[in-house]
Tab-separated table of C-alpha atoms and ligand atoms in Angstrom:
chain	number	residue	atom	x	y	z
A	24	MET	CA	33.469	1.593	-14.012
A	25	ILE	CA	33.584	-1.740	-12.162
A	26	ASN	CA	35.584	-0.152	-9.311
A	27	CYS	CA	32.913	2.355	-8.465
A	28	LEU	CA	30.497	-0.556	-7.966
A	29	ARG	CA	32.385	-2.021	-5.005
A	30	GLY	CA	30.606	-0.189	-2.241
A	31	TRP	CA	27.866	2.312	-1.501
A	32	PRO	CA	28.950	5.959	-1.417
A	33	GLU	CA	27.334	6.623	1.966
A	34	PRO	CA	25.716	4.703	4.837
A	35	ILE	CA	22.525	2.882	3.891
A	36	VAL	CA	19.259	3.866	5.548
A	37	ARG	CA	16.499	1.242	5.606
A	38	VAL	CA	13.339	3.012	4.528
A	39	GLN	CA	11.130	0.538	6.384
A	40	HIS	CA	12.807	1.427	9.661
A	41	LEU	CA	12.693	5.126	8.899
A	42	SER	CA	8.953	4.683	8.356
A	43	ASP	CA	8.527	2.618	11.540
A	44	SER	CA	10.332	5.277	13.583
A	45	GLY	CA	7.177	7.383	13.284
A	46	ILE	CA	8.680	10.437	11.542
A	47	ARG	CA	6.099	12.931	10.251
A	48	VAL	CA	8.448	14.686	7.821
A	49	ILE	CA	10.535	12.731	5.344
A	50	PRO	CA	14.279	13.507	4.973
A	51	ASP	CA	15.208	15.800	2.054
A	52	ARG	CA	16.917	12.933	0.240
A	53	TYR	CA	13.501	11.446	-0.551
A	54	VAL	CA	11.795	14.688	-1.583
A	55	LYS	CA	11.429	14.846	-5.364
A	56	GLN	CA	11.688	17.954	-7.514
A	57	PRO	CA	8.233	19.525	-7.848
A	58	SER	CA	7.998	18.416	-11.509
A	59	GLU	CA	8.614	14.768	-10.561
A	60	ARG	CA	6.117	14.506	-7.727
A	61	PRO	CA	3.010	12.370	-8.117
A	62	GLY	CA	-0.155	14.008	-9.249
A	63	LEU	CA	1.370	16.814	-11.238
A	64	ILE	CA	1.071	15.351	-14.697
A	65	SER	CA	-2.633	15.229	-15.367
A	66	ASP	CA	-4.095	12.050	-13.945
A	67	SER	CA	-7.281	12.581	-15.955
A	68	ILE	CA	-9.346	9.802	-17.553
A	69	GLN	CA	-7.652	7.486	-15.092
A	70	SER	CA	-10.383	5.208	-14.012
A	71	GLU	CA	-11.671	4.280	-17.460
A	72	ILE	CA	-8.287	3.331	-18.843
A	73	ASN	CA	-6.367	0.249	-17.842
A	74	ILE	CA	-3.596	-1.741	-19.504
A	75	PRO	CA	-4.847	-4.615	-21.715
A	76	VAL	CA	-5.879	-7.844	-20.003
A	77	ILE	CA	-5.102	-11.102	-21.817
A	78	ASP	CA	-6.707	-14.450	-21.039
A	79	MET	CA	-3.910	-16.894	-21.831
A	80	GLY	CA	-6.370	-19.780	-21.566
A	81	ASP	CA	-7.677	-18.687	-24.975
A	82	LEU	CA	-4.313	-19.609	-26.539
A	83	LEU	CA	-5.283	-23.253	-25.929
A	84	SER	CA	-8.808	-22.931	-27.299
A	85	PRO	CA	-9.915	-25.485	-29.918
A	86	ASP	CA	-11.133	-22.483	-31.906
A	87	PRO	CA	-8.257	-21.249	-34.115
A	88	THR	CA	-9.896	-17.828	-34.538
A	89	LEU	CA	-9.835	-17.273	-30.791
A	90	ARG	CA	-6.226	-18.463	-30.582
A	91	ASP	CA	-5.163	-16.040	-33.316
A	92	LYS	CA	-7.153	-13.211	-31.812
A	93	THR	CA	-5.452	-13.709	-28.448
A	94	ALA	CA	-1.972	-13.766	-29.988
A	95	ASP	CA	-2.888	-10.558	-31.873
A	96	LEU	CA	-4.017	-8.914	-28.640
A	97	ILE	CA	-0.631	-9.721	-27.110
A	98	GLY	CA	1.093	-8.288	-30.190
A	99	SER	CA	-0.768	-5.006	-30.062
A	100	ALA	CA	-0.234	-4.722	-26.297
A	101	CYS	CA	3.543	-5.114	-26.865
A	102	ARG	CA	3.574	-2.495	-29.622
A	103	GLU	CA	1.201	0.042	-28.146
A	104	TRP	CA	1.478	-0.296	-24.390
A	105	GLY	CA	4.603	-2.272	-23.568
A	106	PHE	CA	2.467	-3.559	-20.654
A	107	PHE	CA	-0.390	-6.016	-20.165
A	108	GLN	CA	-1.890	-8.254	-17.493
A	109	VAL	CA	-2.264	-12.000	-17.975
A	110	VAL	CA	-4.854	-14.277	-16.365
A	111	ASN	CA	-5.095	-18.079	-16.712
A	112	HIS	CA	-1.310	-17.984	-17.018
A	113	GLY	CA	-0.683	-21.456	-15.582
A	114	VAL	CA	1.208	-20.460	-12.422
A	115	SER	CA	-0.464	-21.841	-9.296
A	116	HIS	CA	-2.332	-19.120	-7.408
A	117	GLU	CA	-1.685	-20.933	-4.193
A	118	LEU	CA	2.061	-20.923	-4.849
A	119	MET	CA	1.907	-17.198	-5.637
A	120	ALA	CA	0.107	-16.493	-2.356
A	121	ARG	CA	2.568	-18.555	-0.303
A	122	MET	CA	5.486	-16.824	-1.975
A	123	ARG	CA	4.161	-13.367	-1.218
A	124	GLU	CA	3.393	-14.293	2.362
A	125	ALA	CA	6.933	-15.599	2.867
A	126	TRP	CA	8.391	-12.307	1.672
A	127	ARG	CA	6.040	-10.262	3.841
A	128	GLU	CA	7.348	-12.290	6.736
A	129	PHE	CA	10.923	-11.721	5.646
A	130	PHE	CA	10.475	-7.968	5.769
A	131	GLN	CA	8.626	-8.146	9.096
A	132	GLN	CA	11.708	-9.578	10.794
A	133	PRO	CA	13.923	-7.418	12.996
A	134	LEU	CA	16.469	-5.264	11.221
A	135	GLU	CA	19.428	-7.372	12.462
A	136	GLU	CA	18.072	-10.471	10.756
A	137	LYS	CA	17.725	-8.691	7.416
A	138	GLN	CA	21.101	-6.970	7.722
A	139	LYS	CA	22.778	-10.389	7.410
A	140	TYR	CA	21.875	-10.119	3.730
A	141	ALA	CA	22.913	-6.468	3.207
A	142	ASN	CA	23.908	-6.060	-0.450
A	143	SER	CA	26.625	-4.182	-2.327
A	144	PRO	CA	26.462	-2.620	-5.790
A	145	SER	CA	28.879	-5.171	-7.295
A	146	THR	CA	26.065	-7.712	-7.826
A	147	TYR	CA	23.149	-6.128	-5.961
A	148	GLU	CA	22.307	-9.551	-4.504
A	149	GLY	CA	20.668	-9.364	-1.099
A	150	TYR	CA	18.849	-6.777	0.991
A	151	GLY	CA	19.108	-3.298	-0.478
A	152	SER	CA	17.729	0.197	-0.194
A	153	ARG	CA	19.070	2.055	-3.201
A	154	LEU	CA	19.798	1.725	-6.896
A	155	GLY	CA	22.771	3.652	-8.207
A	156	VAL	CA	25.991	4.726	-6.524
A	157	GLU	CA	26.089	8.478	-7.040
A	158	LYS	CA	26.909	10.225	-3.797
A	159	GLY	CA	24.127	12.537	-2.683
A	160	ALA	CA	21.659	11.206	-5.295
A	161	ALA	CA	17.944	11.494	-4.629
A	162	LEU	CA	16.542	8.291	-3.116
A	163	ASP	CA	13.310	6.355	-3.526
A	164	TRP	CA	10.941	5.333	-0.734
A	165	SER	CA	11.560	1.567	-0.845
A	166	ASP	CA	13.721	-1.354	0.226
A	167	TYR	CA	14.154	-4.559	-1.752
A	168	PHE	CA	15.653	-8.040	-1.849
A	169	PHE	CA	17.393	-9.038	-5.064
A	170	LEU	CA	18.545	-12.530	-6.059
A	171	HIS	CA	19.781	-14.422	-9.107
A	172	TYR	CA	17.966	-17.538	-10.266
A	173	LEU	CA	19.530	-18.154	-13.690
A	174	PRO	CA	21.960	-19.048	-15.133
A	175	VAL	CA	22.416	-21.912	-12.704
A	176	GLU	CA	26.164	-21.193	-12.391
A	177	ILE	CA	25.552	-17.878	-10.690
A	178	ARG	CA	22.669	-19.055	-8.528
A	179	ASN	CA	23.873	-18.881	-4.946
A	180	GLN	CA	21.238	-20.061	-2.513
A	181	GLU	CA	23.497	-19.146	0.386
A	182	LYS	CA	22.535	-15.570	-0.379
A	183	TRP	CA	18.802	-16.286	-0.199
A	184	PRO	CA	16.987	-15.886	3.138
A	185	THR	CA	16.830	-18.888	5.486
A	186	LEU	CA	13.901	-17.299	7.291
A	187	PRO	CA	11.017	-17.836	6.941
A	188	VAL	CA	12.035	-21.478	6.604
A	189	ALA	CA	10.031	-22.106	3.449
A	190	CYS	CA	11.559	-19.133	1.653
A	191	ARG	CA	14.386	-20.768	-0.323
A	192	GLU	CA	12.250	-23.640	-1.495
A	193	LEU	CA	9.430	-21.305	-2.470
A	194	VAL	CA	11.745	-19.059	-4.469
A	195	GLY	CA	12.916	-22.128	-6.395
A	196	GLU	CA	9.409	-23.426	-7.093
A	197	TYR	CA	7.985	-20.024	-7.968
A	198	SER	CA	10.883	-19.084	-10.244
A	199	LYS	CA	10.625	-22.376	-12.132
A	200	GLU	CA	6.942	-21.722	-12.856
A	201	VAL	CA	7.458	-18.102	-13.823
A	202	VAL	CA	10.333	-19.002	-16.174
A	203	LYS	CA	7.968	-21.462	-17.860
A	204	LEU	CA	5.376	-18.723	-18.330
A	205	GLY	CA	8.054	-16.359	-19.647
A	206	GLY	CA	9.158	-19.012	-22.160
A	207	LYS	CA	5.603	-19.308	-23.507
A	208	LEU	CA	5.375	-15.561	-23.935
A	209	MET	CA	8.773	-15.441	-25.696
A	210	LYS	CA	7.440	-17.879	-28.327
A	211	ILE	CA	4.352	-15.779	-28.870
A	212	PHE	CA	6.424	-12.595	-29.140
A	213	SER	CA	8.736	-14.278	-31.688
A	214	SER	CA	5.865	-15.501	-33.856
A	215	ASN	CA	4.063	-12.178	-33.610
A	216	LEU	CA	7.189	-10.401	-34.842
A	217	GLY	CA	7.416	-12.770	-37.827
A	218	LEU	CA	10.487	-14.526	-36.410
A	219	THR	CA	10.906	-18.255	-35.911
A	220	GLU	CA	9.264	-19.412	-32.700
A	221	ASN	CA	12.563	-19.887	-30.820
A	222	TYR	CA	14.321	-16.798	-32.147
A	223	LEU	CA	14.036	-14.597	-29.063
A	224	GLN	CA	14.806	-17.393	-26.609
A	225	GLU	CA	17.918	-18.334	-28.579
A	226	SER	CA	18.985	-14.685	-28.654
A	227	PHE	CA	18.736	-14.694	-24.864
A	228	GLY	CA	21.137	-17.663	-24.769
A	229	GLY	CA	18.565	-20.498	-24.592
A	230	GLU	CA	19.111	-22.368	-21.336
A	231	GLU	CA	21.903	-19.923	-20.519
A	232	MET	CA	19.419	-17.091	-20.183
A	233	GLY	CA	19.410	-14.900	-17.083
A	234	ALA	CA	16.630	-14.560	-14.532
A	235	CYS	CA	16.458	-12.676	-11.281
A	236	LEU	CA	13.914	-11.671	-8.711
A	237	ARG	CA	13.495	-8.374	-6.952
A	238	VAL	CA	11.033	-8.262	-4.104
A	239	ASN	CA	10.095	-4.629	-3.561
A	240	TYR	CA	8.953	-3.377	-0.173
A	241	TYR	CA	7.298	0.047	-0.168
A	242	PRO	CA	6.788	1.181	3.440
A	243	LYS	CA	4.024	3.566	4.490
A	244	CYS	CA	5.059	7.133	3.905
A	245	PRO	CA	3.947	10.152	5.970
A	246	GLN	CA	4.275	12.506	2.947
A	247	PRO	CA	3.409	10.414	-0.100
A	248	ASP	CA	2.798	13.493	-2.284
A	249	LEU	CA	6.438	14.510	-2.091
A	250	THR	CA	8.154	11.279	-3.044
A	251	LEU	CA	8.029	8.083	-5.144
A	252	GLY	CA	8.472	4.431	-4.205
A	253	LEU	CA	10.371	3.900	-7.442
A	254	SER	CA	11.362	6.676	-9.850
A	255	PRO	CA	10.446	6.530	-13.539
A	256	HIS	CA	12.483	3.894	-15.367
A	257	SER	CA	12.225	1.296	-18.069
A	258	ASP	CA	13.357	-2.208	-17.120
A	259	PRO	CA	16.799	-2.884	-18.606
A	260	GLY	CA	16.266	-6.628	-19.194
A	261	GLY	CA	14.120	-8.737	-21.485
A	262	MET	CA	10.682	-8.867	-19.929
A	263	THR	CA	9.359	-8.443	-16.413
A	264	LEU	CA	6.649	-10.584	-14.836
A	265	LEU	CA	5.357	-8.632	-11.889
A	266	PHE	CA	3.167	-10.034	-9.153
A	267	PRO	CA	1.828	-6.809	-7.655
A	268	ASP	CA	0.224	-6.256	-4.299
A	269	GLU	CA	-3.461	-6.827	-4.905
A	270	ASN	CA	-4.562	-4.804	-1.904
A	271	VAL	CA	-2.628	-1.661	-2.611
A	272	SER	CA	-2.192	-0.074	-6.011
A	273	GLY	CA	0.830	2.067	-6.785
A	274	LEU	CA	2.260	1.098	-10.168
A	275	GLN	CA	1.821	3.734	-12.862
A	276	VAL	CA	2.613	3.333	-16.548
A	277	ARG	CA	3.444	6.226	-18.822
A	278	ARG	CA	1.028	6.847	-21.641
A	279	GLY	CA	2.012	10.009	-23.537
A	280	ASP	CA	1.953	12.783	-20.940
A	281	ASN	CA	-0.192	10.811	-18.506
A	282	TRP	CA	0.578	8.294	-15.818
A	283	ILE	CA	-1.982	5.495	-15.835
A	284	THR	CA	-2.490	3.725	-12.508
A	285	VAL	CA	-2.672	-0.036	-13.001
A	286	ASN	CA	-5.601	-1.752	-11.274
A	287	PRO	CA	-4.212	-5.163	-10.424
A	288	ILE	CA	-6.485	-8.139	-11.114
A	289	PRO	CA	-6.268	-10.785	-8.368
A	290	ASN	CA	-3.784	-13.565	-9.238
A	291	ALA	CA	-2.759	-11.950	-12.516
A	292	PHE	CA	0.790	-11.127	-13.585
A	293	ILE	CA	1.634	-7.748	-15.033
A	294	VAL	CA	3.974	-8.337	-17.972
A	295	ASN	CA	6.138	-5.616	-19.435
A	296	ILE	CA	8.641	-5.382	-22.248
A	297	GLY	CA	12.199	-4.465	-21.191
A	298	ASP	CA	14.894	-2.620	-23.117
A	299	GLN	CA	16.461	-5.816	-24.558
A	300	LEU	CA	13.224	-6.786	-26.319
A	301	GLN	CA	12.894	-3.241	-27.614
A	302	VAL	CA	16.397	-3.588	-29.097
A	303	LEU	CA	15.861	-7.113	-30.520
A	304	SER	CA	12.544	-6.072	-32.057
A	305	ASN	CA	14.160	-2.922	-33.485
A	306	ALA	CA	11.636	-0.846	-31.526
A	307	ASN	CA	8.571	-2.696	-32.825
A	308	TYR	CA	8.011	-3.485	-29.157
A	309	LYS	CA	8.347	-0.737	-26.571
A	310	SER	CA	9.833	-0.856	-23.139
A	311	VAL	CA	7.652	1.698	-21.435
A	312	GLU	CA	8.487	3.938	-18.501
A	313	HIS	CA	6.794	3.229	-15.215
A	314	ARG	CA	7.019	4.398	-11.602
A	315	VAL	CA	5.545	3.549	-8.215
A	316	LEU	CA	3.570	5.779	-5.837
A	317	VAL	CA	3.471	5.219	-2.096
A	318	ASN	CA	0.756	6.001	0.431
A	319	SER	CA	0.381	6.775	4.114
A	320	ALA	CA	-2.063	3.976	4.965
A	321	LYS	CA	-0.516	0.697	3.911
A	322	GLU	CA	2.814	-0.822	2.945
A	323	ARG	CA	3.044	-2.576	-0.417
A	324	VAL	CA	4.954	-5.706	-1.455
A	325	SER	CA	5.553	-6.586	-5.123
A	326	LEU	CA	7.569	-9.380	-6.715
A	327	ALA	CA	9.313	-8.414	-9.934
A	328	PHE	CA	10.731	-11.367	-11.874
A	329	PHE	CA	13.176	-10.323	-14.591
A	330	TYR	CA	13.435	-12.642	-17.609
A	331	ASN	CA	16.725	-11.640	-19.205
A	332	PRO	CA	19.362	-12.509	-21.780
A	333	GLY	CA	22.475	-14.240	-20.473
A	334	GLY	CA	25.020	-11.608	-19.471
A	335	ASP	CA	27.422	-12.327	-22.329
A	336	MET	CA	24.837	-12.449	-25.103
A	337	LEU	CA	25.264	-9.763	-27.754
A	338	ILE	CA	21.860	-8.191	-28.188
A	339	LYS	CA	21.040	-6.402	-31.435
A	340	PRO	CA	18.052	-5.857	-33.740
A	341	ALA	CA	16.912	-9.089	-35.428
A	342	GLU	CA	18.114	-9.141	-39.030
A	343	GLN	CA	14.657	-10.066	-40.298
A	344	LEU	CA	13.339	-6.824	-38.838
A	345	VAL	CA	15.981	-4.657	-40.441
A	346	GLY	CA	15.997	-3.466	-44.042
A	347	GLU	CA	16.171	-0.401	-46.236
A	348	GLU	CA	12.928	0.931	-44.803
A	349	ALA	CA	13.859	-0.002	-41.241
A	350	PRO	CA	17.504	0.637	-40.465
A	351	PRO	CA	18.860	-0.946	-37.267
A	352	LEU	CA	18.169	1.506	-34.459
A	353	TYR	CA	20.625	0.130	-31.912
A	354	PRO	CA	24.218	-1.100	-31.879
A	355	ALA	CA	25.032	-4.588	-30.542
A	356	MET	CA	25.828	-4.684	-26.836
A	357	THR	CA	26.044	-7.433	-24.228
A	358	PHE	CA	23.469	-7.345	-21.455
A	359	ASN	CA	26.223	-7.140	-18.816
A	360	GLU	CA	27.559	-3.978	-20.428
A	361	TYR	CA	24.084	-2.567	-20.733
A	362	ARG	CA	22.994	-3.042	-17.180
A	363	LEU	CA	26.012	-1.333	-15.663
A	364	PHE	CA	24.253	1.912	-16.532
A	365	ILE	CA	21.228	1.494	-14.233
A	366	ARG	CA	23.428	-0.118	-11.594
A	367	THR	CA	25.583	2.987	-11.529
A	368	ARG	CA	23.147	5.811	-12.170
A	369	GLY	CA	19.930	4.420	-10.747
A	370	PRO	CA	16.517	4.765	-12.426
A	371	CYS	CA	16.674	7.353	-15.239
A	372	GLY	CA	13.484	7.088	-17.234
A	373	LYS	CA	14.268	5.823	-20.738
A	374	ALA	CA	17.560	7.710	-20.978
A	375	GLN	CA	19.695	4.679	-21.678
A	376	VAL	CA	17.890	2.910	-24.485
A	377	GLU	CA	17.160	6.272	-26.119
A	378	SER	CA	20.793	7.355	-25.945
A	379	LEU	CA	21.860	4.229	-27.811
A	380	LYS	CA	19.695	5.039	-30.813
A	381	SER	CA	21.886	5.507	-33.862
A	382	PRO	CA	21.508	8.985	-35.358
A	383	THR	CA	19.321	8.714	-38.481
B	14	OGA	C1	10.512	-2.906	-10.846
B	14	OGA	C2	9.182	-2.273	-10.891
B	14	OGA	C3	6.953	-2.102	-9.979
B	14	OGA	C4	6.200	-2.370	-8.724
B	14	OGA	O1	10.803	-3.603	-9.846
B	14	OGA	O2	11.276	-2.722	-11.829
B	14	OGA	O3	8.927	-1.522	-11.785
B	14	OGA	O4	4.970	-2.260	-8.781
B	14	OGA	N1	8.297	-2.578	-9.923
B	14	OGA	O5	6.818	-2.659	-7.710
B	15	NI	NI1	10.360	-1.708	-13.374
């Protein structure tokens, strides 16, 4: 398994440069099967429905009723949606804006500059244009930059961009703040599940937790109805804190047979539950499928921060959530073992976490 992750099975094409070349017809590799194209599953009732919005400022209210109500809202969002937006989250808006601007600038550089960071599937760190190593696989209309922030031992700033000059420092500052926000949410999730406040964080390895950042770049696409920026997938890790592009929507969340387009609120984070929290919560919390649409008018930049267990942590349903009425739904597995799947096969809806379910 590890061997097949050494190199890409075929030459890498940078989607941004394909887009900039002015093509009017996209290569077959990016054309999805008719059933997977955007717009086919009914997009009805779209505009009235949005994922829940949580004001985290209310968690600090002197009014205990408001505090409890807010924690309950987070709990029901985790159970019913697997997705919510947070405002008043404590991360500096100015820092968020500077961070996004730095990454826009990174992608605006000439191809040769970015190629210095070209990644390989062994760690995925660096500048990449595909997920999965299957030769001939369908591809998504996006490029990305992926880097590790935690644990500190695997942080390698040499692999982070030197240009724009503020980039490395900004990644450090931003990640520190977002980890803090993630830690607050982990406590709320633990309490909401009836676990001790530190249960989930300890299960992730405490300070030895993992954290990585993927900056997604979705170039303009001449035939947006035929392709996707990112195919349906659930996030394999713990939780994702996404800073979406406020000017261009594109993220869609599965709700039954519908895809709901998320309307991003300025300066908010979109939080979603990943597969590891679904496992730890014994499916009380859901890691929900999502995908990204592209458009012909404007490129889109999003920053996905993955708050994960340490790679060697054995993740399994919390004992307090397991009993005669609720048998454990998943076997124990380390996060490193688990994430080899998406790294090899690419985005596959919820196939992995579903396939682990013990037969009942
Ligand atoms: C991801 C992801 C959504 C987006 O990076 O896993 O789902 O809007 N990104 O870019
Ligand atoms: Ni995702």
